[in-house]
XYZ file of N, CA and C in Angstrom:
315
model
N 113.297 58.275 142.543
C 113.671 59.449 143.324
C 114.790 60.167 142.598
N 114.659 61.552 142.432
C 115.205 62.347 141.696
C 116.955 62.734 142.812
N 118.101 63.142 141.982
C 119.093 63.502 142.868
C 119.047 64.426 144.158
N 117.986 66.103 144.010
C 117.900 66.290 144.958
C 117.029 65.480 145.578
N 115.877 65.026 145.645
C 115.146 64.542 146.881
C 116.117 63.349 147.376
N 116.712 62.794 146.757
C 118.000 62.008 147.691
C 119.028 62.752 147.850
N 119.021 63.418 147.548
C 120.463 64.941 148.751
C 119.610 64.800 149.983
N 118.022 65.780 149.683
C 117.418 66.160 150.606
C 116.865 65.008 151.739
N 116.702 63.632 151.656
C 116.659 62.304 152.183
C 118.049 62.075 153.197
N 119.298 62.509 152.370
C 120.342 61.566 153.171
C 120.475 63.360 154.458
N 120.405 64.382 153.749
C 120.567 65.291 155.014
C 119.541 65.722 155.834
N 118.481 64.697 155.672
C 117.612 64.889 156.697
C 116.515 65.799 156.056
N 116.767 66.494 155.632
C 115.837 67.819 155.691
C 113.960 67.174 155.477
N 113.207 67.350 155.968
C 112.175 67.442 156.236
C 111.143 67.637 155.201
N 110.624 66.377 154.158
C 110.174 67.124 153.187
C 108.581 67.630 153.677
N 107.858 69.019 152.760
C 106.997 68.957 152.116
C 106.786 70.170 153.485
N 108.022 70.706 154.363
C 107.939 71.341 155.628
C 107.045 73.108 154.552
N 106.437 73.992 155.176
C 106.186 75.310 155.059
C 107.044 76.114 155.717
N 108.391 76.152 155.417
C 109.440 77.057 156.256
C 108.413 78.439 156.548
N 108.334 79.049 155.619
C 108.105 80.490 155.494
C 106.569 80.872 156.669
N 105.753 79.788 156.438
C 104.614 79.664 157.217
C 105.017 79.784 158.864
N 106.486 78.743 159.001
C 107.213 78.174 160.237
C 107.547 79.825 161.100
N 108.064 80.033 160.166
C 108.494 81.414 160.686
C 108.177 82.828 160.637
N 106.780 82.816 160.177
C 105.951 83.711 159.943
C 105.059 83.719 161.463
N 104.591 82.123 161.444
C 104.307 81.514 163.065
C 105.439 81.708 164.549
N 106.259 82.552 164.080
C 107.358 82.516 165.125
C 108.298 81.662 165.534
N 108.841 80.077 164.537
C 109.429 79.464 164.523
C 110.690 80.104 165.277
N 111.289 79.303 165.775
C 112.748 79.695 166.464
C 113.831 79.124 165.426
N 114.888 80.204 164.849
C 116.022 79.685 163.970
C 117.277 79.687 164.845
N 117.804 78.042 164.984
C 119.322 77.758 165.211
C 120.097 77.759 164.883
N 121.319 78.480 164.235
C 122.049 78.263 163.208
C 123.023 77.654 164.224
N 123.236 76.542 163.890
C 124.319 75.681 164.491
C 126.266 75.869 164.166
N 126.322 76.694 163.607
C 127.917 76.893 162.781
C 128.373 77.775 164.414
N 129.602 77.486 163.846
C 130.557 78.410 164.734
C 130.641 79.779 164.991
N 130.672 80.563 165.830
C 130.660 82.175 165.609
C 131.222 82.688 164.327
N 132.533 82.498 164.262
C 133.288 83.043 163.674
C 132.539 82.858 162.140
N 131.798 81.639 161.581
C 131.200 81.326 160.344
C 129.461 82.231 160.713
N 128.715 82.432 161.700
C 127.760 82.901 162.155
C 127.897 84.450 161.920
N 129.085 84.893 162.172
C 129.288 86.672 162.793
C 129.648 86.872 160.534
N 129.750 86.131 159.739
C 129.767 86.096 158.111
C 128.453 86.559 157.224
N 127.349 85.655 158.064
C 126.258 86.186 157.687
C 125.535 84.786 158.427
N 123.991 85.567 158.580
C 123.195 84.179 158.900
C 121.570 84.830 158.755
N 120.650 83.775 158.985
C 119.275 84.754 158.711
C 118.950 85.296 159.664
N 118.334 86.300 159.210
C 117.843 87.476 160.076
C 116.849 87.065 161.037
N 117.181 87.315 162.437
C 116.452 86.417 163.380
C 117.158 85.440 163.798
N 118.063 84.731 163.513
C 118.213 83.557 164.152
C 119.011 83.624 165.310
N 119.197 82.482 165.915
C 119.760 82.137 167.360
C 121.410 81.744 166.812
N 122.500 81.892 167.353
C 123.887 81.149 166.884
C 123.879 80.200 168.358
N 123.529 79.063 168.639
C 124.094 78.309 169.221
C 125.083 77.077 168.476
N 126.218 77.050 168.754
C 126.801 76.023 167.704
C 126.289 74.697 168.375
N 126.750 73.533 167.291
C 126.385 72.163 167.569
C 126.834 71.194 169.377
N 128.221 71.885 169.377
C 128.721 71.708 170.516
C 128.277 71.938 171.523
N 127.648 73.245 171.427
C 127.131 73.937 172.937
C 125.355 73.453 173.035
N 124.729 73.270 171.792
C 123.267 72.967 172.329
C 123.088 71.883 173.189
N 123.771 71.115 173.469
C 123.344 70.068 174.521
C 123.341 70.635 176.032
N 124.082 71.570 176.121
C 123.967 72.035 177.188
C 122.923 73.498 177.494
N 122.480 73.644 176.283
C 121.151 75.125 175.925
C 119.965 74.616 175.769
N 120.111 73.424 175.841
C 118.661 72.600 175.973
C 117.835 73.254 176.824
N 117.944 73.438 177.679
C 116.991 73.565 178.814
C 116.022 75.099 178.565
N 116.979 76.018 178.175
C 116.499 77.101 177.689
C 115.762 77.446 176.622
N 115.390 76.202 175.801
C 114.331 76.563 174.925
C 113.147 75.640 175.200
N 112.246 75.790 174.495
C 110.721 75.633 174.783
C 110.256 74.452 173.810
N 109.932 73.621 174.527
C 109.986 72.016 173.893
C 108.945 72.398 173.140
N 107.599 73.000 173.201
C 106.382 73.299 172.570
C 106.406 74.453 171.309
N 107.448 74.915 171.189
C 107.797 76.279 170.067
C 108.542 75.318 168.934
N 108.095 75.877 167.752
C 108.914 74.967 166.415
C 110.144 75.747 166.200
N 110.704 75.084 166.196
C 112.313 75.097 165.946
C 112.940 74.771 164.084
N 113.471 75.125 164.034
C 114.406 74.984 162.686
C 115.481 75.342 162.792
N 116.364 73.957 162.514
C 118.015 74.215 162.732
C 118.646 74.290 161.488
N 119.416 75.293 161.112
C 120.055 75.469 160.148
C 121.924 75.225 160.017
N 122.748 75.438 159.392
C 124.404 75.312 159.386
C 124.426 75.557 157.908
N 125.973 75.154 157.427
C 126.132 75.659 155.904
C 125.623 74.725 155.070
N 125.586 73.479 155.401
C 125.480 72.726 154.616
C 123.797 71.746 154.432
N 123.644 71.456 156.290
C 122.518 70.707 156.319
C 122.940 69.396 157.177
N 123.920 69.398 157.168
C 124.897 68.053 157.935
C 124.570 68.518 159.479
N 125.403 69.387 160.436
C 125.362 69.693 161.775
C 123.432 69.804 162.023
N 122.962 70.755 161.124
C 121.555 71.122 161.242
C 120.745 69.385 161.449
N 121.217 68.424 160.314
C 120.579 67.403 160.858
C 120.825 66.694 162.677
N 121.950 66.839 162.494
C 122.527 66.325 163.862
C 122.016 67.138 165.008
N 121.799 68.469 164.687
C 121.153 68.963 165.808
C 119.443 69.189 165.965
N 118.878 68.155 165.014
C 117.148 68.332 164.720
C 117.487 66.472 165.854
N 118.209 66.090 165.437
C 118.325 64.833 165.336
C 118.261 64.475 167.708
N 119.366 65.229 167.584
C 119.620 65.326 169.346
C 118.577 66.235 169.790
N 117.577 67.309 169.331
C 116.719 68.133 170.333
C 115.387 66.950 170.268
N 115.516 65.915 168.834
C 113.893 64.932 169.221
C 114.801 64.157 170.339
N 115.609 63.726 170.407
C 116.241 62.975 171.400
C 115.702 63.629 172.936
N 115.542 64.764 173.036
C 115.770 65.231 174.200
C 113.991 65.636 174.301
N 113.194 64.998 173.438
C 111.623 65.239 174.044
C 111.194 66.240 173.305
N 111.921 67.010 172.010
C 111.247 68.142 171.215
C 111.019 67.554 170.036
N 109.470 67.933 169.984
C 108.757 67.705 168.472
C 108.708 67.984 167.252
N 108.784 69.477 167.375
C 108.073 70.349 166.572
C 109.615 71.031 165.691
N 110.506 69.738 165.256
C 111.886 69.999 164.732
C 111.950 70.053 163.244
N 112.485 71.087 162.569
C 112.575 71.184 161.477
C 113.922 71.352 160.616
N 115.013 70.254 159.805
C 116.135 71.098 159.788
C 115.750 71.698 158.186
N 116.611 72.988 158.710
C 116.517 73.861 157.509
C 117.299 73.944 156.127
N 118.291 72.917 156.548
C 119.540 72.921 155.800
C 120.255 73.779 155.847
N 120.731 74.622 154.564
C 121.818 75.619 154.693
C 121.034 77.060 155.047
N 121.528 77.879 155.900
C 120.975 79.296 156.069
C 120.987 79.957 154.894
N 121.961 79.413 153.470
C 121.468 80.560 152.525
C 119.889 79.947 152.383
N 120.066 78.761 152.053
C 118.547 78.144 151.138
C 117.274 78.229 152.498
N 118.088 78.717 153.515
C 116.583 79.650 154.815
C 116.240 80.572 154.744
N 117.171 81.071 154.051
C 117.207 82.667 154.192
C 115.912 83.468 153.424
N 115.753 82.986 152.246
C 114.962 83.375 151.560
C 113.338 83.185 151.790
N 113.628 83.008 152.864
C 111.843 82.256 153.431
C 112.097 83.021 154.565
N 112.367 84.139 155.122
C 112.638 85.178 155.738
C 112.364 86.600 155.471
């Protein structure tokens, strides 16, 4: 195993996913960062719920719609792919960093 596919292993990210397909299909984008890092830039389309508050925004999204959670790095984004399968959602994708989403937009 090459260095990235063990980057991409320890932060979760999802191999062999069709982002661009994901969200061409109407995927829903989370960017999990803080406003203040969100209101900087983020992809076009996406949702800003930070990591903190989705446990309680659960309810408001749609367990059956694919999701892709993004942040700067890929760290929070795992943690929050990680807590929505927790909570009965499938169709979870993390995106890693919103730049490396962005471009599949």
């Amino acid at each position: 195993m090459g260095f990235l596919e063990s980057l991409k292993q320890i932060f979760g990210l999802t191999p062999g996913v069709d982002f661009e397909a994901l969200i061409a299909g109407g995927a829903k984008i989370i960017d999990v960062r803080s406003p203040g890092e969100f209101s900087g830039g983020h992809v076009k389309g996406s949702v800003n719920i930070p990591l903190g508050a989705l446990a309680g925004r659960v309810s408001k999204l749609k367990k059956d719609q694919a999701i892709i959670t993004c942040c700067a790095s890929g760290m929070r984004s795992r943690s929050a792919k990680a807590m929505l399968q927790s909570q009965g959602f499938t169709n979870v994708h993390n995106g890693g960093s919103w730049h490396s989403l962005n471009k599949y937009v």
